[in-house]
Every structure is written in structure tokens, then in C-alpha cells.
PDB file of C-alpha atoms and ligand atoms in Angstrom:
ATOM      1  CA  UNK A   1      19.615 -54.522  25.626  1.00 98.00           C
ATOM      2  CA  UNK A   2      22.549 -52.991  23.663  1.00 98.00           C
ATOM      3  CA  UNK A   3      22.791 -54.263  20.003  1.00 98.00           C
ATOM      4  CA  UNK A   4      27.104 -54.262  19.196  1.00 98.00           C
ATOM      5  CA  UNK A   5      29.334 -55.238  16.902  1.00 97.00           C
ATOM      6  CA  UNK A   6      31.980 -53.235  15.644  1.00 95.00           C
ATOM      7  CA  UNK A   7      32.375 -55.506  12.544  1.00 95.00           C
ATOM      8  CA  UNK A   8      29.899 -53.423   9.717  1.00 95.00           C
ATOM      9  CA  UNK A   9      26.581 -54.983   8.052  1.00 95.00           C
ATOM     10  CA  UNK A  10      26.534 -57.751  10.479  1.00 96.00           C
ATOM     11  CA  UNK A  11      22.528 -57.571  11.379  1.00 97.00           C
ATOM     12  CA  UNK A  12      22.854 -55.310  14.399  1.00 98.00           C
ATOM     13  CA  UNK A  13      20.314 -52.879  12.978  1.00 98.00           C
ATOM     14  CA  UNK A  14      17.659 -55.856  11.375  1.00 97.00           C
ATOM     15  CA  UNK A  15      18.269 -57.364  14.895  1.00 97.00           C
ATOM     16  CA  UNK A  16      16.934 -54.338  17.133  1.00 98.00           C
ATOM     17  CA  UNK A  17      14.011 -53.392  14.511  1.00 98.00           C
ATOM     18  CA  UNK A  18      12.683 -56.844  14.422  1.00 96.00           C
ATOM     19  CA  UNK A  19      13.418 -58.187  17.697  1.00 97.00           C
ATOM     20  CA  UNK A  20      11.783 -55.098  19.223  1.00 98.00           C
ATOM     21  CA  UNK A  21       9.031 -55.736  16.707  1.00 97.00           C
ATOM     22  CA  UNK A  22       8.324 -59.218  17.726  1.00 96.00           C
ATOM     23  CA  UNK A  23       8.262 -58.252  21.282  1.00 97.00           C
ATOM     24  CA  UNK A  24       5.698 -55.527  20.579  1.00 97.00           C
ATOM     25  CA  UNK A  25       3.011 -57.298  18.426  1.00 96.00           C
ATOM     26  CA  UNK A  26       3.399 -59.924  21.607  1.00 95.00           C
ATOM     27  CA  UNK A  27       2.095 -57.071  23.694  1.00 97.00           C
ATOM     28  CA  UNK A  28       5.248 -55.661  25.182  1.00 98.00           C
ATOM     29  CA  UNK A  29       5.848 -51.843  25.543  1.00 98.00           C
ATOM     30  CA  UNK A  30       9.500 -51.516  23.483  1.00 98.00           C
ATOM     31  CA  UNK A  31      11.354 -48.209  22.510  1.00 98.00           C
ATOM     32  CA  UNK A  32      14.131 -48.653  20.166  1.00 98.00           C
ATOM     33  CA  UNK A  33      17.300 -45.819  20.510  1.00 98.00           C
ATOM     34  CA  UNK A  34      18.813 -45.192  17.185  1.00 98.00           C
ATOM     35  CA  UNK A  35      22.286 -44.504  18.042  1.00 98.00           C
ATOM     36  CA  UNK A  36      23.642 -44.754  14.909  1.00 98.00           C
ATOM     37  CA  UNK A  37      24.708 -41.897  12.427  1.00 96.00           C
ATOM     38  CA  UNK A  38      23.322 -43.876   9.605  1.00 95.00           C
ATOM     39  CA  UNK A  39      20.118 -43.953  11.496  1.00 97.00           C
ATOM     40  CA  UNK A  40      19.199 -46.948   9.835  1.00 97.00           C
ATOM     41  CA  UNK A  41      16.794 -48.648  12.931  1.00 98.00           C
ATOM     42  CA  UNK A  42      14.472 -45.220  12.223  1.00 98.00           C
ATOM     43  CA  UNK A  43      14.480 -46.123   8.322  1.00 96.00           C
ATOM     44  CA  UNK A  44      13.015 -49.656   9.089  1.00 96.00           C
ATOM     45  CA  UNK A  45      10.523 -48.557  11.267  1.00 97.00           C
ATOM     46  CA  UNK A  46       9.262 -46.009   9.014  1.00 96.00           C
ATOM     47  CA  UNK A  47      10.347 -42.863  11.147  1.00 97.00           C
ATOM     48  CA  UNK A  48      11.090 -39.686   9.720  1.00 92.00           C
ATOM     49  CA  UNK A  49      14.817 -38.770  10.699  1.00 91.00           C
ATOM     50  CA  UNK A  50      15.832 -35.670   8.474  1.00 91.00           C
ATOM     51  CA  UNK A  51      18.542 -33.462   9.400  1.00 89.00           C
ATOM     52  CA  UNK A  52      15.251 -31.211  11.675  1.00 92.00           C
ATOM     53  CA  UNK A  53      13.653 -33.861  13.810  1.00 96.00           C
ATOM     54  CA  UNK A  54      14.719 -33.984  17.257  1.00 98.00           C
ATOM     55  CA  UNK A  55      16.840 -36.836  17.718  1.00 98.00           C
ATOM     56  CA  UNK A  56      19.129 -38.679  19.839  1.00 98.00           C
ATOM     57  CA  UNK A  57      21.769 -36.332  19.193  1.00 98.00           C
ATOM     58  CA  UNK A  58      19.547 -33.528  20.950  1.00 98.00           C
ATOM     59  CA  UNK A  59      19.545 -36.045  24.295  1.00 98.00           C
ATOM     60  CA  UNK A  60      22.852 -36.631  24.263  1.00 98.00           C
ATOM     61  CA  UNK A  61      24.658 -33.176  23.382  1.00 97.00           C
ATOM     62  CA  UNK A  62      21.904 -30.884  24.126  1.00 97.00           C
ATOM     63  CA  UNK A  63      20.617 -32.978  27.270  1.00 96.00           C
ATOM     64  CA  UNK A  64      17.204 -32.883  25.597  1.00 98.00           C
ATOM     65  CA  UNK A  65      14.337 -35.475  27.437  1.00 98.00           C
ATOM     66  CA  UNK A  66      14.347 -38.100  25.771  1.00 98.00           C
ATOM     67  CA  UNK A  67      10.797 -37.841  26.092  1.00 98.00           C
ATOM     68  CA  UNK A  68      10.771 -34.973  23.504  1.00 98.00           C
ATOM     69  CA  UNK A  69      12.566 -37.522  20.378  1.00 98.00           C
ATOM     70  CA  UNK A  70      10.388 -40.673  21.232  1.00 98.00           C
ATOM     71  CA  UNK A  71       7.833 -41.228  18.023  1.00 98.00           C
ATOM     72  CA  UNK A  72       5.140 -43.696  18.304  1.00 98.00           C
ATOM     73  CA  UNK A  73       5.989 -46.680  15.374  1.00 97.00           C
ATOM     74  CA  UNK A  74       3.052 -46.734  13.228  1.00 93.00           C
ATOM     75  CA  UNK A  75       1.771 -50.306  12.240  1.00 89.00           C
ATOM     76  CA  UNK A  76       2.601 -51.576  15.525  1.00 96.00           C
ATOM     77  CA  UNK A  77       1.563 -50.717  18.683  1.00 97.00           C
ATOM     78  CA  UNK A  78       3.392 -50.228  21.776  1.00 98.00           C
ATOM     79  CA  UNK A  79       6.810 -49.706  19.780  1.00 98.00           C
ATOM     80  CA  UNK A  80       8.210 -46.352  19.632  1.00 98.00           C
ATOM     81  CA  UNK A  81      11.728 -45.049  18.626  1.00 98.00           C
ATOM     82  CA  UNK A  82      14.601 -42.752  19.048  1.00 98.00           C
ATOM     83  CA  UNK A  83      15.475 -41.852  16.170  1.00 98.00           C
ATOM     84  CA  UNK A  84      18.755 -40.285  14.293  1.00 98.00           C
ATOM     85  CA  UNK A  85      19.770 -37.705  12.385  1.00 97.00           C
ATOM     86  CA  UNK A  86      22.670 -37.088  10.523  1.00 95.00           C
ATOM     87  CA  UNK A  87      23.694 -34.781  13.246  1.00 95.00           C
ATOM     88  CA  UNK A  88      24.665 -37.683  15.579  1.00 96.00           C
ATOM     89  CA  UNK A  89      27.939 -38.489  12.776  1.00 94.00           C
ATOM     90  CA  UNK A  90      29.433 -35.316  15.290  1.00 94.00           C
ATOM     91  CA  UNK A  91      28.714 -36.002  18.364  1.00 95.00           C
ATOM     92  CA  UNK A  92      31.865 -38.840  18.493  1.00 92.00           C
ATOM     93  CA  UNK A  93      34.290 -35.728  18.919  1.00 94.00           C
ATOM     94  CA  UNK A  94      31.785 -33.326  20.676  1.00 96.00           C
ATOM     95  CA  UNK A  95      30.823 -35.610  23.954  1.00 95.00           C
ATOM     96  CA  UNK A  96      34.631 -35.837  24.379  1.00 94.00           C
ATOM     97  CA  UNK A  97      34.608 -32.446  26.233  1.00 95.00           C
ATOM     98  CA  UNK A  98      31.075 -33.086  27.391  1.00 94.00           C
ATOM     99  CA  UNK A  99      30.587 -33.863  31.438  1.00 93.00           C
ATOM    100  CA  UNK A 100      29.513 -37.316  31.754  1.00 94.00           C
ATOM    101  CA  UNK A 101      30.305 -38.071  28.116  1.00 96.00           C
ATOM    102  CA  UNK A 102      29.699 -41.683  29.052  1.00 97.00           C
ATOM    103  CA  UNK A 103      26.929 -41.340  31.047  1.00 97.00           C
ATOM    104  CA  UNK A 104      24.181 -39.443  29.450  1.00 98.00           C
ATOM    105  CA  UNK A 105      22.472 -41.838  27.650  1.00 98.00           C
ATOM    106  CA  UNK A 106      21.932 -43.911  30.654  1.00 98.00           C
ATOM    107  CA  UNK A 107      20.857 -40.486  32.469  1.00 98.00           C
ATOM    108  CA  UNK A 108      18.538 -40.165  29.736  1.00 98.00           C
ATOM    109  CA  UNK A 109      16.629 -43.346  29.974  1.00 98.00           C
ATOM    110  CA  UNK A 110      16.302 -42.796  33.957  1.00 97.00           C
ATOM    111  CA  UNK A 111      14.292 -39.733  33.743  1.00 97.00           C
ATOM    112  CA  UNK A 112      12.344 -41.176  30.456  1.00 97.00           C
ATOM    113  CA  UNK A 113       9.010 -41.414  32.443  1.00 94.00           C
ATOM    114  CA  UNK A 114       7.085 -43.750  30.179  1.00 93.00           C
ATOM    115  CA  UNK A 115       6.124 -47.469  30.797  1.00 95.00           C
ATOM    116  CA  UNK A 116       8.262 -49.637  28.863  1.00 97.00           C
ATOM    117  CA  UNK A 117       9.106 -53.477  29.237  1.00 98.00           C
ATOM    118  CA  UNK A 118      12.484 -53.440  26.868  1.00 98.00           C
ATOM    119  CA  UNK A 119      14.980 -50.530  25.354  1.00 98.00           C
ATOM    120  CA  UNK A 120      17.083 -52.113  22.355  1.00 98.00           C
ATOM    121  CA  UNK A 121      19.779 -50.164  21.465  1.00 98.00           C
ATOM    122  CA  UNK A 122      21.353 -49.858  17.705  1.00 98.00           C
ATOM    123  CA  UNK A 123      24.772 -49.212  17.845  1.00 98.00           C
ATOM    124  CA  UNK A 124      26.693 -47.501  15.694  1.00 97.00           C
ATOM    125  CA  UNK A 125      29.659 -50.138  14.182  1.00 96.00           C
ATOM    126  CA  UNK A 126      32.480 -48.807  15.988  1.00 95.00           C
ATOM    127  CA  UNK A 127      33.671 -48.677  19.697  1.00 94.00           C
ATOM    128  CA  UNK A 128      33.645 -45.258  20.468  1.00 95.00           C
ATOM    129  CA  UNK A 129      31.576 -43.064  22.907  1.00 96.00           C
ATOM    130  CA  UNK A 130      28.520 -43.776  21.451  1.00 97.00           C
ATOM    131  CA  UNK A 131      28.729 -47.673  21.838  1.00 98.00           C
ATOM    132  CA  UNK A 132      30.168 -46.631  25.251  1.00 97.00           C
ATOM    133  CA  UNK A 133      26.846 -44.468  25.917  1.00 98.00           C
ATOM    134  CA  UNK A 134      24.978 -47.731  24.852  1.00 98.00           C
ATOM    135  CA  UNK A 135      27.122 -49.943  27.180  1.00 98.00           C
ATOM    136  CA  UNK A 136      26.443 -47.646  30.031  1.00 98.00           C
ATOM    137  CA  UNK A 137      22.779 -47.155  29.928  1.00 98.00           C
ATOM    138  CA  UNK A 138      22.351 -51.117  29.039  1.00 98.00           C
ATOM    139  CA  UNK A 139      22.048 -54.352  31.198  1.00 97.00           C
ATOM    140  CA  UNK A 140      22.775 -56.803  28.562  1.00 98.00           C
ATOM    141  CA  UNK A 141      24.708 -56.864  25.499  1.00 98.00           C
ATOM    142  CA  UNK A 142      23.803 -59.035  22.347  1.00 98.00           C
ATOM    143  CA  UNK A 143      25.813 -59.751  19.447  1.00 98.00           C
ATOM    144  CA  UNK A 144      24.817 -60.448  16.322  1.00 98.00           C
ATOM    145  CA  UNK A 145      27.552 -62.450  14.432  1.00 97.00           C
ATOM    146  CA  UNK A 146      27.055 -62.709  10.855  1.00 95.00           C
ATOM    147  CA  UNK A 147      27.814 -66.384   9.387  1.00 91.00           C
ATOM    148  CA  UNK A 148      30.964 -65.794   7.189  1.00 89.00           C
ATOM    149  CA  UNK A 149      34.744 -65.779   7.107  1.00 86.00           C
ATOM    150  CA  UNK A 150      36.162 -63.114   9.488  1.00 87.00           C
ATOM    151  CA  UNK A 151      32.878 -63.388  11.707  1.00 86.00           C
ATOM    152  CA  UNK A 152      35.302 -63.577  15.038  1.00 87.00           C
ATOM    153  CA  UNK A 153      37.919 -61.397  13.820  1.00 87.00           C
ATOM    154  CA  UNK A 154      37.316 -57.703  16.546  1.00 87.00           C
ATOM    155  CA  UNK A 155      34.966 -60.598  18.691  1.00 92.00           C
ATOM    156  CA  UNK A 156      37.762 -59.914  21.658  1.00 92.00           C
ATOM    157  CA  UNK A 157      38.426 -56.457  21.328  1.00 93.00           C
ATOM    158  CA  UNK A 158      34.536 -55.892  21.708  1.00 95.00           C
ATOM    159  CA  UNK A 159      34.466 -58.445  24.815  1.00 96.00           C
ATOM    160  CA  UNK A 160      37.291 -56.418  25.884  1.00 95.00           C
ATOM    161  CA  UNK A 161      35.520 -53.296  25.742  1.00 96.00           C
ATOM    162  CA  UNK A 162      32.124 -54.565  27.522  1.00 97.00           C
ATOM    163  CA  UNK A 163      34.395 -55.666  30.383  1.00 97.00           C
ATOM    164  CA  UNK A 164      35.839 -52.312  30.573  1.00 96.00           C
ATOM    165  CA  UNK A 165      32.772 -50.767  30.508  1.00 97.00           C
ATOM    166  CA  UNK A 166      31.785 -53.496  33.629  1.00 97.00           C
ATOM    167  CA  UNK A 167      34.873 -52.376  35.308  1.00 97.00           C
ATOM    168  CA  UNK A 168      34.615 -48.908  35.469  1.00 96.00           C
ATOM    169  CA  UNK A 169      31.090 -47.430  34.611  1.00 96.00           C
ATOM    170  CA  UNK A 170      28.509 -50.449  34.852  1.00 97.00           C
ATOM    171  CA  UNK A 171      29.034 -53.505  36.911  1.00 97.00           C
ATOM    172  CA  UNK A 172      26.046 -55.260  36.026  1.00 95.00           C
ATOM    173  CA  UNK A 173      26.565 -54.985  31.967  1.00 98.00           C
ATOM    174  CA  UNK A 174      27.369 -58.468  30.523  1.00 97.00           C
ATOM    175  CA  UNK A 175      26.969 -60.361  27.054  1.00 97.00           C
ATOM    176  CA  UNK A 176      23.952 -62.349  27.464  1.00 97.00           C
ATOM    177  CA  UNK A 177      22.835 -63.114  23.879  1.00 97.00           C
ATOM    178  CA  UNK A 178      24.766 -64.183  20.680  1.00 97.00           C
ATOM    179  CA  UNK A 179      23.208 -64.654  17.372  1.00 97.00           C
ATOM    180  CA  UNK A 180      24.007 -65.885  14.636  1.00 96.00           C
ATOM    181  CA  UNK A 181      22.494 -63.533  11.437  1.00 96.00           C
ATOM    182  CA  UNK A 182      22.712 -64.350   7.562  1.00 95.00           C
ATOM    183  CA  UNK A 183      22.859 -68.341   8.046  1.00 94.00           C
ATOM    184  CA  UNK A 184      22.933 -69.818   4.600  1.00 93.00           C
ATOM    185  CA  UNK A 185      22.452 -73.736   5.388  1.00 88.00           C
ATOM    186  CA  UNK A 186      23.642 -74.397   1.906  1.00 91.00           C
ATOM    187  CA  UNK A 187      27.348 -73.297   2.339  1.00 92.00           C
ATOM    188  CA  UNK A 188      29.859 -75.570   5.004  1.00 93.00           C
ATOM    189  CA  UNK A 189      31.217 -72.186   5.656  1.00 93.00           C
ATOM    190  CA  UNK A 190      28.228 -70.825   7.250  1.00 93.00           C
ATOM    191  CA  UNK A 191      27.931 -74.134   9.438  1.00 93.00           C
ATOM    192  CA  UNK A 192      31.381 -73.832   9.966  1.00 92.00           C
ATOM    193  CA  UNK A 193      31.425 -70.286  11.264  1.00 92.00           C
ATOM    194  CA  UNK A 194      28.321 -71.361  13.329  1.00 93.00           C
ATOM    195  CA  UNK A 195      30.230 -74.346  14.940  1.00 93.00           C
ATOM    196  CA  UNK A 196      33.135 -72.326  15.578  1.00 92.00           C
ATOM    197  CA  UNK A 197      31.001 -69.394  17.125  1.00 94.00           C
ATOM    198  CA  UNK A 198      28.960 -72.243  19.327  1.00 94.00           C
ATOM    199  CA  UNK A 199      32.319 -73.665  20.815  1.00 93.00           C
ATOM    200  CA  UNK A 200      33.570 -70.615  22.011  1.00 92.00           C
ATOM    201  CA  UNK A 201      30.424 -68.903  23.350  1.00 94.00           C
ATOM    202  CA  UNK A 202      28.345 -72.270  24.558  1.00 94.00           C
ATOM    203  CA  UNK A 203      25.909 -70.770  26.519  1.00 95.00           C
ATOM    204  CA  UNK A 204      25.561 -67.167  24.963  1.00 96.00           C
ATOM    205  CA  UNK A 205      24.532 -68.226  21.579  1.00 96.00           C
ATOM    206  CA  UNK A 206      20.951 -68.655  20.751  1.00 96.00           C
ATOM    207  CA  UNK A 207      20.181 -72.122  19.812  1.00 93.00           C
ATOM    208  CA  UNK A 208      17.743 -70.755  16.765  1.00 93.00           C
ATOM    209  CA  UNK A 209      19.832 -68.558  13.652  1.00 94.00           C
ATOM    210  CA  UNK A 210      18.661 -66.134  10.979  1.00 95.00           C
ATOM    211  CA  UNK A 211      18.390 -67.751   7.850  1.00 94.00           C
ATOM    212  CA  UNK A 212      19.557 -64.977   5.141  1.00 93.00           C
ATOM    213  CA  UNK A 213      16.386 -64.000   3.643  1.00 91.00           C
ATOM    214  CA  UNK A 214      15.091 -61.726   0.450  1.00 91.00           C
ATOM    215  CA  UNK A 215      12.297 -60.796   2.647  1.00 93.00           C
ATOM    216  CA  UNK A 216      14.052 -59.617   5.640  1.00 93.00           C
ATOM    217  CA  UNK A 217      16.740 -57.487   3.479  1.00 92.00           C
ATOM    218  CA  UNK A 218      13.680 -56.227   1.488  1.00 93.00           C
ATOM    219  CA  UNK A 219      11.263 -55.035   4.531  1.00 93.00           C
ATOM    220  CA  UNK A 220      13.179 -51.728   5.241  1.00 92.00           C
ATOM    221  CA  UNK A 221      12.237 -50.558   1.722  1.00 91.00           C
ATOM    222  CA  UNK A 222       8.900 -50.325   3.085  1.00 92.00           C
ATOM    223  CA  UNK A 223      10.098 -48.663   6.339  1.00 90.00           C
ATOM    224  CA  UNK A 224       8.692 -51.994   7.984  1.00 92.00           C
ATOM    225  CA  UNK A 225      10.144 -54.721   9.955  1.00 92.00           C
ATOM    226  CA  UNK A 226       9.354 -58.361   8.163  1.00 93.00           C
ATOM    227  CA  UNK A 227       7.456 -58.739  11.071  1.00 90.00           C
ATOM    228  CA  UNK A 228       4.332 -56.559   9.397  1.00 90.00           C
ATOM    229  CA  UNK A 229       5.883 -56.817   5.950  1.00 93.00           C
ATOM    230  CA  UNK A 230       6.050 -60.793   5.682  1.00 92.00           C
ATOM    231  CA  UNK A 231       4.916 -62.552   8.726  1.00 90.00           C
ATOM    232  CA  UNK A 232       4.695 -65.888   7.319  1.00 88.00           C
ATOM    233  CA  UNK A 233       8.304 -65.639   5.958  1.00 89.00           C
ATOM    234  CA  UNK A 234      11.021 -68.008   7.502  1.00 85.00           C
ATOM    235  CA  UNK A 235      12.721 -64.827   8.614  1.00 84.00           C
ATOM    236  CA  UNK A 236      10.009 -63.725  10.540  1.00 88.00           C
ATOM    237  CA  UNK A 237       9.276 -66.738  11.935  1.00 83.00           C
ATOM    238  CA  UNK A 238      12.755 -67.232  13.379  1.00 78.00           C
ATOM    239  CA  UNK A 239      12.640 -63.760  15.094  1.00 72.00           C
ATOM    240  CA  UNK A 240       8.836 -64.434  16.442  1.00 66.00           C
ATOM    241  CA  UNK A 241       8.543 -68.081  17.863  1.00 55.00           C
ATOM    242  CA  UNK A 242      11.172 -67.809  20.161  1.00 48.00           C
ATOM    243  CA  UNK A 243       9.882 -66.515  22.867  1.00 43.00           C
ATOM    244  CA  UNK A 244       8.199 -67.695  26.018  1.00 39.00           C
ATOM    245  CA  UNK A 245       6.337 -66.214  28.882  1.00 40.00           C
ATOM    246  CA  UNK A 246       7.684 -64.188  31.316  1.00 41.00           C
ATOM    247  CA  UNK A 247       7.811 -66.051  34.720  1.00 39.00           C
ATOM    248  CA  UNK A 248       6.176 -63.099  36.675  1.00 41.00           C
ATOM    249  CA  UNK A 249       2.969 -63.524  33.959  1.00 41.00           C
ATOM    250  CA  UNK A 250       4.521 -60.218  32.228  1.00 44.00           C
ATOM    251  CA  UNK A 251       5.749 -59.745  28.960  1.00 44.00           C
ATOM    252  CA  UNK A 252       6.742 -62.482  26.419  1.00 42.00           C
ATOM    253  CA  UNK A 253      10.805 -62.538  26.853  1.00 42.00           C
ATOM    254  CA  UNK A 254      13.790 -63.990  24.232  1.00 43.00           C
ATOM    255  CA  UNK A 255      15.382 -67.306  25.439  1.00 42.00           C
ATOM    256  CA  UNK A 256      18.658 -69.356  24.506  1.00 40.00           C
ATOM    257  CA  UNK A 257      17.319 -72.061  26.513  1.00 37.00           C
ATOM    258  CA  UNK A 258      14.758 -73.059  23.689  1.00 37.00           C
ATOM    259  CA  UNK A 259      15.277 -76.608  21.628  1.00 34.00           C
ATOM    260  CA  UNK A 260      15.687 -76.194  17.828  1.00 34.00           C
ATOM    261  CA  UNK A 261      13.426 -75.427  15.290  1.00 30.00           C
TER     262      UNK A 261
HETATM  263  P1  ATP B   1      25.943 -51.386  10.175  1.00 56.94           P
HETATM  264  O1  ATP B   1      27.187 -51.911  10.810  1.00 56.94           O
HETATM  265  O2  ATP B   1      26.173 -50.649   8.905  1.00 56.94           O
HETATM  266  O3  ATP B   1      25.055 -50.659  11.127  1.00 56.94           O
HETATM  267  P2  ATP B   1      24.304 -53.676  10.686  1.00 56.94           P
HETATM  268  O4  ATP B   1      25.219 -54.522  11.499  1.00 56.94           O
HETATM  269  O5  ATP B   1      23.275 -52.897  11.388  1.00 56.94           O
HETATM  270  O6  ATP B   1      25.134 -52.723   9.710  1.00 56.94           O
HETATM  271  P3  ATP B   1      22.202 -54.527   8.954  1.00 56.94           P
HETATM  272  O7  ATP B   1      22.034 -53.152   8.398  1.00 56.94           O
HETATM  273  O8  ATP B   1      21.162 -55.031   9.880  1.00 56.94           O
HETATM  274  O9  ATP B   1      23.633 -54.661   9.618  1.00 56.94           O
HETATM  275  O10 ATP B   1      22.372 -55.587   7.781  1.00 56.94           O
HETATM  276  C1  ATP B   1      23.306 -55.387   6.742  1.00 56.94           C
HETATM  277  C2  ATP B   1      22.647 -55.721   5.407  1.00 56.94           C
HETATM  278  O11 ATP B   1      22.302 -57.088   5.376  1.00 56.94           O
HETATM  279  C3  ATP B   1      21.351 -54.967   5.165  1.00 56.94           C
HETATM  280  O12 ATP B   1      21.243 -54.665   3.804  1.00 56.94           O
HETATM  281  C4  ATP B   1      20.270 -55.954   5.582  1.00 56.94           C
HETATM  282  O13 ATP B   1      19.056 -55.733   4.903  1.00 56.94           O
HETATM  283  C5  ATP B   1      20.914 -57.255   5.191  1.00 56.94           C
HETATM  284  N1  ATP B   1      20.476 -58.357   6.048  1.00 56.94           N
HETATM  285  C6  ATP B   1      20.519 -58.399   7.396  1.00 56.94           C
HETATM  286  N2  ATP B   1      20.060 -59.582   7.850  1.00 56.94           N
HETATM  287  C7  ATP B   1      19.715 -60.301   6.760  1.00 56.94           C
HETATM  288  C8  ATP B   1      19.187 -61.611   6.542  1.00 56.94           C
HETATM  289  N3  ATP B   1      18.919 -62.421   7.566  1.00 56.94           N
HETATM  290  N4  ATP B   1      18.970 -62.002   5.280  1.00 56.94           N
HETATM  291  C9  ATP B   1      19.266 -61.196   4.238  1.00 56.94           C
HETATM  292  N5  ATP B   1      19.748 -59.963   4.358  1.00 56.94           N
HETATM  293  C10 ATP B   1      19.984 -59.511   5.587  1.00 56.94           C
HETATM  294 MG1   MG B   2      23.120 -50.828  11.624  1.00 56.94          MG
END
């Protein structure tokens, strides 16, 4: 599941790291890729990311296994991550002469050998080859939207993209999941933006939105999701009760088929 926005500090990263939280104190095997320079997603989670750890860069420039980056998450079990470095802010301008520039994250995650039941991607906010790399090696797309003025504005030129991508280089990518971050239920803009957001994208949005929350902005701090850091908080609870069984008896899955909370 690839993580994108191109609009900045809309809850793409707090989506992946708790999201792939949830799934994995629910028993589900989850790797998070960290495909962002910031390398923000390996922050939360608590994993070391200096400019010397193998990283995603190394799989993507240096077609490193990805198997050699992957750190276990400590705290909770069956998550792991690929993390970044700094080193990933170059590797915009150095895939460009790279073979398969597009393609080699999703060769990556073929040969990655381990059992896993979900890979959440972090993208980077921009549209360039690493979101590309994301869209590739991904199934579905999900979009946080943050509940504010401007929240649509670069909506279409990101659709635009993931149908490029479905055109050309992966015909089975699509936007499955919307959701709606930073809901303040105090403020008509915030239920405005929501309504707005709903009319447009009926069945994509997720019926349940993240209430902006102290504890969820204050978790990373810790290096943990809110998941471990405050599980009874209404943050976490948002991100955790929405999930049902898998109809094959396997892992718990995300619906937007749920009723309200
Ligand atoms: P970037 O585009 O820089 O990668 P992003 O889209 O990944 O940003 P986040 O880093 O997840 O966005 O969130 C931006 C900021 O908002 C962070 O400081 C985060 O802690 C805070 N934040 C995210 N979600 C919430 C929330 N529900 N309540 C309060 N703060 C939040
Ligand atoms: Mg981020």
C-alpha cells in the first residue's frame, strides 16, 4: 500500500507508522519502506537511520537486498522497517540515468524473501521517481487528506500521476483508500473540507477520520507509534478498531465499508 500526497505535513508518515502498527499488534507480519529523505517513518518507529546504516537508498541505487536494510521494530512484533538515510535526498537525480529507474523498488520487494502480510510505503511529498518507485512496486494507493483549506488543491495532479503510472508501468495500481487526517470537529471548516472530500471520492474515503490529537503528534518523540505510546487515546483508537477479519481467516485487514464510530 503506497502512502502519497504531494501536499507536505498532511499525515502520510503518522499514517504508515501507525496503520502498520495496528496491523502488527493484530498479528500481521508488516514491513514499512521509508522512502522519504526526511526518513521520518524510521524516527517513529524508533530505528536508527544515520547517514551509515544501510538504507533504502542502498536498494535502490546500489541494488542492495532489501533483505540487508530490513530492522526488526522493537516494541512490536512482527513489524520491521526500511529505513532512510539522508543519502536518499540524492537519489531523485541519480536513478534518472539508472536502468529501470522506475522499477527497482518493485524488483526489490519481489526477491525480499520474508513472510509478510502488508508493505506500507512512506512517500516522500513530491511526485518524482521516488513516489514513482512507490507507485510501481504498490497495489493500492491511499491518501491521506488533511482537514483544512487547500486540502484538494494537487488532489488531480496526483490522480493524474497514479493513472499514469496504471498506464504505463502497473496496471493493477489504483486509489483504494482516502483518509481524512487532523479532523478538528470543533471548526465548520474541517467538516466542510470533509464533506467536500466525501462528495468527490464517495467510495474511497474511509467512513472513520483522525481526530487531531496531542498524543499522536507527541508519540514520535518517543520513537513510538501512539499505538504503544497511548493505546487508550482517541487517536489510537481510530487507527485500531477499524479493522475486521480477513475473509480467508488470515490477517485482520482495513475497511471503508465499516459504520461510524
Ligand atoms: P511530509 O510531507 O513532511 O512527509 P507527512 O504528510 O508525512 O509530512 P506527518 O509527518 O505524518 O505528515 O504529519 C505532519 C505533522 O502533523 C507532524 O508533526 C505530526 O506529528 C502531526 N500530526 C499528524 N497527524 C496528526 C494528528 N492526527 N493530530 C495531531 N498532529 C498530527
Ligand atoms: Mg512524511
Amino acid at each position: 500500500m503506497v502512502v502519497a500526497n504531494q501536499k507536505g505535513g498532511v499525515g502520510k508518515t503518522t499514517t504508515t507508522v501507525n496503520l502498520a502498527a495496528s496491523l502488527a499488534l493484530h498479528g500481521a507480519r508488516v514491513l514499512v519502506v521509508d522512502l522519504d529523505p526526511q526518513g521520518n517513518a524510521s524516527t517513529a518507529l524508533g530505528i536508527d537511520h544515520h547517514a551509515e546504516v544501510p538504507s533504502i537508498y542502498d536498494v535502490l541505487v546500489d541494488s542492495k537486498p532489501l533483505s540487508d536494510v530490513v530492522q526488526p521494530v522493537k516494541d512490536v512484533e512482527g513489524l520491521f522497517c526500511a529505513p532512510a538515510t539522508i543519502d536518499l535526498a540524492g537519489a531523485e537525480i541519480e536513478l534518472v540515468s539508472l536502468v529501470a529507474r522506475e522499477s527497482r523498488l518493485q524488483r526489490a520487494i519481489q526477491a525480499y524473501e520474508q513472510p509478510l502480510d502488508y508493505i506500507l510505503i512512506d512517500c516522500p511529498p513530491s511526485l518524482g521517481l521516488l513516489t514513482v518507485n512507490a507507485m510501481v512496486a504498490g497495489a493500492e494507493v491511499l491518501i491521506p487528506i488533511q482537514c483544512e483549506y487547500y486540502a484538494l488543491e494537487g488532489l488531480g495532479q496526483l490522480l493524474r500521476n497514479v493513472d499514469l503510472v496504471r498506464g504505463h508501468l502497473n496496471p493493477a495500481l489504483h486509489v483504494s483508500t482516502i483518509l481524512l487526517t487532523m479532523y478538528d470537529g470543533r471548526t465548520r471548516l474541517a467538516s466542510q473540507v470533509a464533506e467536500e472530500v466525501r462528495s468527490h471520492f464517495a467510495e474511497e474515503v474511509l467512513r472513520t477520520s483522525i481526530p487531531r490529537s496531542v498524543r499522536i503528534s507527541e508519540a514520535p518523540s518517543y520513537g513510538q507509534t501512539v499505538l504503544t505510546y497511548d493505546p487508550g487515546s482517541s487517536g489510537a483508537s481510530r487507527i485500531s478498531k477499524r479493522r475486521v477479519r480477513s475473509p480467508c481467516g488470515g490477517p485482520p485487514y482495513i475497511t471503508n465499508r465499516s459504520t461510524p464510530m
